[in-house]
């Protein structure tokens, strides 16, 4: 395999991985913007998306599009329920408590998934053919293009939602100033609920498109959440475009790092980037703002 | 209020200290398996196996007119928990012999305890360090990694392969295998041209495999015991790599072959005969034992038998064999085990000696392959 | 110093002494040793979580680093245990300082994610640096703690050492909290702005506590490794960090006794239930969630309330009797975001 083909191969692998990180980062940002909470259970939404999809489409034999829709709806419901049961009842909880609650949530989701699905690894058929496509000497799975396509679709849908719908604008208003938003008649509590539902949906989509390539099991969430968080911080917390760019960047860095530097330290790359960003440029790569402007999360 | 805290703490101490009374009727055998936790795929079949055997033996009236009682403790694959479990089994339950732990780490943590408290331990983990240096009290039933490596190299040499790439997982099993492969390869005149690793939680190994594809390796060895090894298989097909592909004995779980699907076809790996019972010659000394175990296990638990459960079968039946012959004196059991020859087990035919506490050699492995998600003996 | 205030401590010392004399069952002793080790680690984390109001999800890494440094020094270089332990703790302090410096400069809880990433990096490094750490196979044959002719080679002796260390650290921690910097620390938890306005060096204070808590974790790691005599990267993974946080939260954040209570509960409970089966994660998550939602003061406060209510019923004449000494008072919680 020539070095050029290797580079193309690494690039596509990185973009596919990065798309997933980007979707997780987007999920982080939506909740963060609405509430200032870092949802540690974000990776579990991805895991749930994958496993519910497997259950519906493989075990129950539902047609793919229907199973897809039901899965997204189900995980959305889980996200909303989590908010209603664990976040909503607390009146002005301190941030520390919120962190611990989402941490507890993630462990509970993981534990429940383990009880429901066991510790087995599940696979899902590819959306289209499994026959790799040759590009410049590299071989790329059609599913890779599905993943990239879904990331584009999610980004487009979010852009439309936040810029062109009343609800989306209300959410943005909340992220700028919740008090002011409630003064102009926006129901902030409902926006918080919505943010959990939307970011659960994004997580579910990521899980569904990702599972055919990498299989899925109950404890995949933590690492995905960590990588997604790296992307979110690198892109500047709360910054949607930043999350996508940073997610892709981390995926590509990882893939090249594993290929050319050391596969043993593959997972450390994203984390080192995170620590470095925290030290050098806490506002994220794309932000011109100062660290002090960051929300007190 | 602080007093209350303290009183409760005091009570806790006292209640723990209360000695438990036991009737000394049955032979007690302790078992430490990773029944839950990240290594449950290892510990679960082991627990199932010993529970099934316990029932069978007791249904036949036990041994020497006494029933056996297997007390299974869950180590969750954790070293501190394994230490606690061992002390509980030895000091409270007064077991005659301990089998397990399932994983190498906990087994290494328990090894010095077995030595100090002079209790025979029959580990079900693979790492060679468990029995090397030999501890008088510690045995194991999982084959040595070195023998698996030799089987792979024997096969590779017969295929005329000179250069191989190694990819392994970064856990104790993968790490030990990686070291053995690198140490033994020169003996066979085989060069290791790539040495890649992946984390057990990894989701994509195309980067590592692309790197291997860029070398002049003639075959690949994927050494791992975790589910992630199937992703390597899938990624290999995806990258269009058609080189001969070897797996370690850690591939001994039919679910791995199934989840890799067509990507697993033609993979070669050394493994005990339990996984390919139907294709083992009828006159093989192990045939009766493994056929029976497979039939019973699959009838009792409705899931496929795995090599990991076989390690527990061997450990328990060795213990039972010793109890039958010399009773429950710990030192006598140890002496008996060390001198035991020709014990026909699931993993192979055991021949222990003072400097060989695994009792299995390379002949306990058969080169298997995968066809249509089934394990068969490779021709 | 009031005698009344010291009653719990005196009781603890007495029960440790009694336990050392009376308990001979190695299983119980081992469990008490693990409780003591975890309690030391959680006491440090509690200082950070409960008193400085900062969360760390990487304390398992400090535990593992302490264990590994001591293990490597004693097995590879034949260093005496005490020197190895001191060096391990000092090194961890330096690392904690380097990690905490950038993370703590930032407002809010960047520390949570920074430490989580740090913990993972340490975990990966311990796995990858096979030459130095033995990789995933770990290090075996670690000598038992010894100081000159005294060797802690029996469970009873090790029990005594662990609990003496715990008691010493307990007294130290209590003195820190009741000192001038300790009060500054609690002010910090109340409101960082207000504390800053009072002339308290907020970032410096947080950093000091972070380093101190890492040192406790490292010391616990040292005690762990010389007891188990084997260490693998599993010793300080993410799940362990989370377990430590759970212990603190369950026991009571901001209560000196909280760490001990939490450590005892979460070590004894799984053993008592003997078969956690597959429910362990649900139980941990459930405890964590239920505690922060319904009993944010943890067990310590729950018990305090209970005992306070009982006493109030008995001696309704003394209204001041409900809360005891300053030390055990729940720290004022930050309510604004």
PDB file of C-alpha atoms in Angstrom, chain B residues 86-242:
ATOM      1  CA  UNK B  86      -9.731 -15.587  48.784  1.00  0.00           C
ATOM      2  CA  UNK B  87      -9.453 -14.759  52.472  1.00  0.00           C
ATOM      3  CA  UNK B  88     -13.150 -15.275  52.950  1.00  0.00           C
ATOM      4  CA  UNK B  89     -13.067 -18.681  51.279  1.00  0.00           C
ATOM      5  CA  UNK B  90      -9.981 -19.813  53.141  1.00  0.00           C
ATOM      6  CA  UNK B  91     -10.581 -18.376  56.593  1.00  0.00           C
ATOM      7  CA  UNK B  92     -14.344 -18.432  56.975  1.00  0.00           C
ATOM      8  CA  UNK B  93     -15.542 -21.143  54.643  1.00  0.00           C
ATOM      9  CA  UNK B  94     -12.445 -23.257  55.299  1.00  0.00           C
ATOM     10  CA  UNK B  95     -12.379 -24.606  51.776  1.00  0.00           C
ATOM     11  CA  UNK B  96      -9.937 -27.363  50.919  1.00  0.00           C
ATOM     12  CA  UNK B  97      -8.928 -25.909  47.603  1.00  0.00           C
ATOM     13  CA  UNK B  98      -9.590 -22.706  45.659  1.00  0.00           C
ATOM     14  CA  UNK B  99     -10.235 -22.600  41.902  1.00  0.00           C
ATOM     15  CA  UNK B 100      -9.979 -19.420  39.814  1.00  0.00           C
ATOM     16  CA  UNK B 101      -9.564 -16.439  39.523  1.00  0.00           C
ATOM     17  CA  UNK B 102     -10.669 -16.049  35.920  1.00  0.00           C
ATOM     18  CA  UNK B 103      -8.289 -13.220  35.023  1.00  0.00           C
ATOM     19  CA  UNK B 104      -4.532 -13.005  35.190  1.00  0.00           C
ATOM     20  CA  UNK B 105      -4.372  -9.825  37.308  1.00  0.00           C
ATOM     21  CA  UNK B 106      -6.479 -11.159  40.183  1.00  0.00           C
ATOM     22  CA  UNK B 107      -4.699 -14.520  39.885  1.00  0.00           C
ATOM     23  CA  UNK B 108      -1.362 -12.764  40.386  1.00  0.00           C
ATOM     24  CA  UNK B 109      -2.764 -10.874  43.361  1.00  0.00           C
ATOM     25  CA  UNK B 110      -3.982 -14.108  44.962  1.00  0.00           C
ATOM     26  CA  UNK B 111      -0.837 -16.134  44.229  1.00  0.00           C
ATOM     27  CA  UNK B 112       1.223 -14.907  47.230  1.00  0.00           C
ATOM     28  CA  UNK B 113      -1.763 -15.467  49.522  1.00  0.00           C
ATOM     29  CA  UNK B 114      -2.095 -19.077  48.441  1.00  0.00           C
ATOM     30  CA  UNK B 115       1.548 -19.553  49.196  1.00  0.00           C
ATOM     31  CA  UNK B 116       1.355 -17.884  52.591  1.00  0.00           C
ATOM     32  CA  UNK B 117      -1.819 -19.600  53.764  1.00  0.00           C
ATOM     33  CA  UNK B 118      -0.752 -22.914  52.198  1.00  0.00           C
ATOM     34  CA  UNK B 119      -3.916 -23.508  50.198  1.00  0.00           C
ATOM     35  CA  UNK B 120      -3.829 -25.170  46.788  1.00  0.00           C
ATOM     36  CA  UNK B 121      -4.976 -22.751  44.091  1.00  0.00           C
ATOM     37  CA  UNK B 122      -5.964 -23.892  40.600  1.00  0.00           C
ATOM     38  CA  UNK B 123      -6.145 -20.737  38.491  1.00  0.00           C
ATOM     39  CA  UNK B 124      -8.254 -20.515  35.341  1.00  0.00           C
ATOM     40  CA  UNK B 125      -6.268 -17.638  33.831  1.00  0.00           C
ATOM     41  CA  UNK B 126      -3.695 -17.887  31.100  1.00  0.00           C
ATOM     42  CA  UNK B 127      -0.682 -15.746  32.058  1.00  0.00           C
ATOM     43  CA  UNK B 128       2.503 -17.769  32.379  1.00  0.00           C
ATOM     44  CA  UNK B 129       3.628 -15.643  35.325  1.00  0.00           C
ATOM     45  CA  UNK B 130       1.061 -17.480  37.455  1.00  0.00           C
ATOM     46  CA  UNK B 131       3.140 -20.656  37.378  1.00  0.00           C
ATOM     47  CA  UNK B 132       6.516 -19.206  36.506  1.00  0.00           C
ATOM     48  CA  UNK B 133       8.371 -19.084  38.835  1.00  0.00           C
ATOM     49  CA  UNK B 134       6.648 -22.200  40.136  1.00  0.00           C
ATOM     50  CA  UNK B 135       4.918 -21.695  43.436  1.00  0.00           C
ATOM     51  CA  UNK B 136       4.366 -25.013  45.200  1.00  0.00           C
ATOM     52  CA  UNK B 137       0.720 -24.175  45.894  1.00  0.00           C
ATOM     53  CA  UNK B 138      -0.348 -22.646  42.581  1.00  0.00           C
ATOM     54  CA  UNK B 139      -1.538 -24.538  39.476  1.00  0.00           C
ATOM     55  CA  UNK B 140      -3.400 -23.426  36.393  1.00  0.00           C
ATOM     56  CA  UNK B 141      -5.560 -25.079  33.767  1.00  0.00           C
ATOM     57  CA  UNK B 142      -5.421 -22.600  30.885  1.00  0.00           C
ATOM     58  CA  UNK B 143      -2.766 -23.460  28.331  1.00  0.00           C
ATOM     59  CA  UNK B 144       0.471 -21.490  28.204  1.00  0.00           C
ATOM     60  CA  UNK B 145       0.619 -18.589  25.780  1.00  0.00           C
ATOM     61  CA  UNK B 146       4.005 -19.812  24.584  1.00  0.00           C
ATOM     62  CA  UNK B 147       2.481 -23.079  23.375  1.00  0.00           C
ATOM     63  CA  UNK B 148      -0.230 -21.240  21.491  1.00  0.00           C
ATOM     64  CA  UNK B 149       2.444 -19.057  19.894  1.00  0.00           C
ATOM     65  CA  UNK B 150       4.446 -22.156  18.902  1.00  0.00           C
ATOM     66  CA  UNK B 151       1.382 -23.743  17.344  1.00  0.00           C
ATOM     67  CA  UNK B 152       0.814 -20.614  15.266  1.00  0.00           C
ATOM     68  CA  UNK B 153       4.442 -20.473  14.161  1.00  0.00           C
ATOM     69  CA  UNK B 154       4.480 -24.195  13.326  1.00  0.00           C
ATOM     70  CA  UNK B 155       1.507 -23.710  11.068  1.00  0.00           C
ATOM     71  CA  UNK B 156       2.951 -20.526   9.576  1.00  0.00           C
ATOM     72  CA  UNK B 157       6.246 -22.219   8.845  1.00  0.00           C
ATOM     73  CA  UNK B 158       4.463 -25.068   7.110  1.00  0.00           C
ATOM     74  CA  UNK B 159       2.782 -22.440   4.923  1.00  0.00           C
ATOM     75  CA  UNK B 160       6.161 -21.012   4.020  1.00  0.00           C
ATOM     76  CA  UNK B 161       5.615 -17.728   5.862  1.00  0.00           C
ATOM     77  CA  UNK B 162       8.716 -15.747   6.855  1.00  0.00           C
ATOM     78  CA  UNK B 163       7.406 -12.338   7.895  1.00  0.00           C
ATOM     79  CA  UNK B 164       4.430 -11.758  10.184  1.00  0.00           C
ATOM     80  CA  UNK B 165       2.617  -8.748  11.618  1.00  0.00           C
ATOM     81  CA  UNK B 166       1.347  -8.790  15.200  1.00  0.00           C
ATOM     82  CA  UNK B 167      -1.642  -6.832  16.459  1.00  0.00           C
ATOM     83  CA  UNK B 168      -2.686  -7.283  20.078  1.00  0.00           C
ATOM     84  CA  UNK B 169      -4.991  -5.783  22.675  1.00  0.00           C
ATOM     85  CA  UNK B 170      -3.584  -3.793  25.580  1.00  0.00           C
ATOM     86  CA  UNK B 171      -4.772  -6.005  28.406  1.00  0.00           C
ATOM     87  CA  UNK B 172      -2.896  -8.644  30.358  1.00  0.00           C
ATOM     88  CA  UNK B 173      -3.797 -11.373  27.874  1.00  0.00           C
ATOM     89  CA  UNK B 174      -2.808  -9.437  24.778  1.00  0.00           C
ATOM     90  CA  UNK B 175       0.317  -8.082  26.404  1.00  0.00           C
ATOM     91  CA  UNK B 176       1.546 -11.497  27.533  1.00  0.00           C
ATOM     92  CA  UNK B 177       0.921 -12.959  24.093  1.00  0.00           C
ATOM     93  CA  UNK B 178       2.670 -10.105  22.352  1.00  0.00           C
ATOM     94  CA  UNK B 179       5.778 -10.676  24.477  1.00  0.00           C
ATOM     95  CA  UNK B 180       5.750 -14.440  23.787  1.00  0.00           C
ATOM     96  CA  UNK B 181       5.301 -13.987  20.041  1.00  0.00           C
ATOM     97  CA  UNK B 182       8.241 -11.605  19.853  1.00  0.00           C
ATOM     98  CA  UNK B 183      10.412 -13.866  21.979  1.00  0.00           C
ATOM     99  CA  UNK B 184       9.640 -17.105  20.142  1.00  0.00           C
ATOM    100  CA  UNK B 185       9.481 -15.920  16.505  1.00  0.00           C
ATOM    101  CA  UNK B 186      13.283 -16.050  15.985  1.00  0.00           C
ATOM    102  CA  UNK B 187      13.307 -19.775  16.905  1.00  0.00           C
ATOM    103  CA  UNK B 188      11.182 -20.383  13.817  1.00  0.00           C
ATOM    104  CA  UNK B 189      13.124 -18.046  11.569  1.00  0.00           C
ATOM    105  CA  UNK B 190      10.125 -15.759  11.353  1.00  0.00           C
ATOM    106  CA  UNK B 191      10.498 -11.993  11.477  1.00  0.00           C
ATOM    107  CA  UNK B 192       7.936  -9.749  13.192  1.00  0.00           C
ATOM    108  CA  UNK B 193       7.610  -6.790  10.844  1.00  0.00           C
ATOM    109  CA  UNK B 194       4.827  -4.892  12.591  1.00  0.00           C
ATOM    110  CA  UNK B 195       3.784  -4.691  16.237  1.00  0.00           C
ATOM    111  CA  UNK B 196       0.483  -2.861  16.680  1.00  0.00           C
ATOM    112  CA  UNK B 197      -1.884  -2.655  19.636  1.00  0.00           C
ATOM    113  CA  UNK B 198      -5.435  -1.600  20.345  1.00  0.00           C
ATOM    114  CA  UNK B 199      -7.318  -0.747  23.520  1.00  0.00           C
ATOM    115  CA  UNK B 200     -10.073  -3.232  24.445  1.00  0.00           C
ATOM    116  CA  UNK B 201     -12.611  -0.415  24.200  1.00  0.00           C
ATOM    117  CA  UNK B 202     -11.408   0.588  20.741  1.00  0.00           C
ATOM    118  CA  UNK B 203     -14.025   0.846  18.027  1.00  0.00           C
ATOM    119  CA  UNK B 204     -11.933   1.092  14.901  1.00  0.00           C
ATOM    120  CA  UNK B 205      -8.637  -0.567  14.005  1.00  0.00           C
ATOM    121  CA  UNK B 206      -8.348   0.451  10.368  1.00  0.00           C
ATOM    122  CA  UNK B 207      -5.461   2.788  11.182  1.00  0.00           C
ATOM    123  CA  UNK B 208      -3.394  -0.038  12.673  1.00  0.00           C
ATOM    124  CA  UNK B 209      -4.318  -2.408   9.867  1.00  0.00           C
ATOM    125  CA  UNK B 210      -3.529   0.179   7.204  1.00  0.00           C
ATOM    126  CA  UNK B 211      -0.099   0.451   8.714  1.00  0.00           C
ATOM    127  CA  UNK B 212       0.284  -3.337   8.575  1.00  0.00           C
ATOM    128  CA  UNK B 213      -0.959  -3.318   4.989  1.00  0.00           C
ATOM    129  CA  UNK B 214       1.913  -0.960   4.225  1.00  0.00           C
ATOM    130  CA  UNK B 215       4.502  -3.519   5.411  1.00  0.00           C
ATOM    131  CA  UNK B 216       5.648  -6.659   3.602  1.00  0.00           C
ATOM    132  CA  UNK B 217       4.078  -9.021   6.143  1.00  0.00           C
ATOM    133  CA  UNK B 218       2.906 -12.351   4.729  1.00  0.00           C
ATOM    134  CA  UNK B 219       0.457 -13.096   7.549  1.00  0.00           C
ATOM    135  CA  UNK B 220      -1.159 -11.372  10.497  1.00  0.00           C
ATOM    136  CA  UNK B 221      -1.574 -12.554  14.084  1.00  0.00           C
ATOM    137  CA  UNK B 222      -4.342 -10.921  16.119  1.00  0.00           C
ATOM    138  CA  UNK B 223      -3.741 -11.770  19.790  1.00  0.00           C
ATOM    139  CA  UNK B 224      -6.588 -10.863  22.089  1.00  0.00           C
ATOM    140  CA  UNK B 225      -9.315 -12.261  24.295  1.00  0.00           C
ATOM    141  CA  UNK B 226     -11.696  -9.266  24.278  1.00  0.00           C
ATOM    142  CA  UNK B 227     -14.680  -8.721  21.941  1.00  0.00           C
ATOM    143  CA  UNK B 228     -12.806  -5.925  20.148  1.00  0.00           C
ATOM    144  CA  UNK B 229     -10.829  -8.577  18.266  1.00  0.00           C
ATOM    145  CA  UNK B 230     -13.808  -9.111  15.990  1.00  0.00           C
ATOM    146  CA  UNK B 231     -13.578  -5.486  14.883  1.00  0.00           C
ATOM    147  CA  UNK B 232     -10.050  -6.235  13.676  1.00  0.00           C
ATOM    148  CA  UNK B 233     -11.468  -9.030  11.548  1.00  0.00           C
ATOM    149  CA  UNK B 234     -14.159  -6.807  10.092  1.00  0.00           C
ATOM    150  CA  UNK B 235     -11.758  -3.948   9.430  1.00  0.00           C
ATOM    151  CA  UNK B 236      -9.378  -6.364   7.731  1.00  0.00           C
ATOM    152  CA  UNK B 237     -12.037  -7.406   5.215  1.00  0.00           C
ATOM    153  CA  UNK B 238     -13.010  -3.802   4.764  1.00  0.00           C
ATOM    154  CA  UNK B 239      -9.444  -2.903   3.866  1.00  0.00           C
ATOM    155  CA  UNK B 240      -9.302  -5.792   1.434  1.00  0.00           C
ATOM    156  CA  UNK B 241      -6.459  -7.539   3.264  1.00  0.00           C
ATOM    157  CA  UNK B 242      -6.357 -11.157   2.118  1.00  0.00           C
TER     158      UNK B 242
END
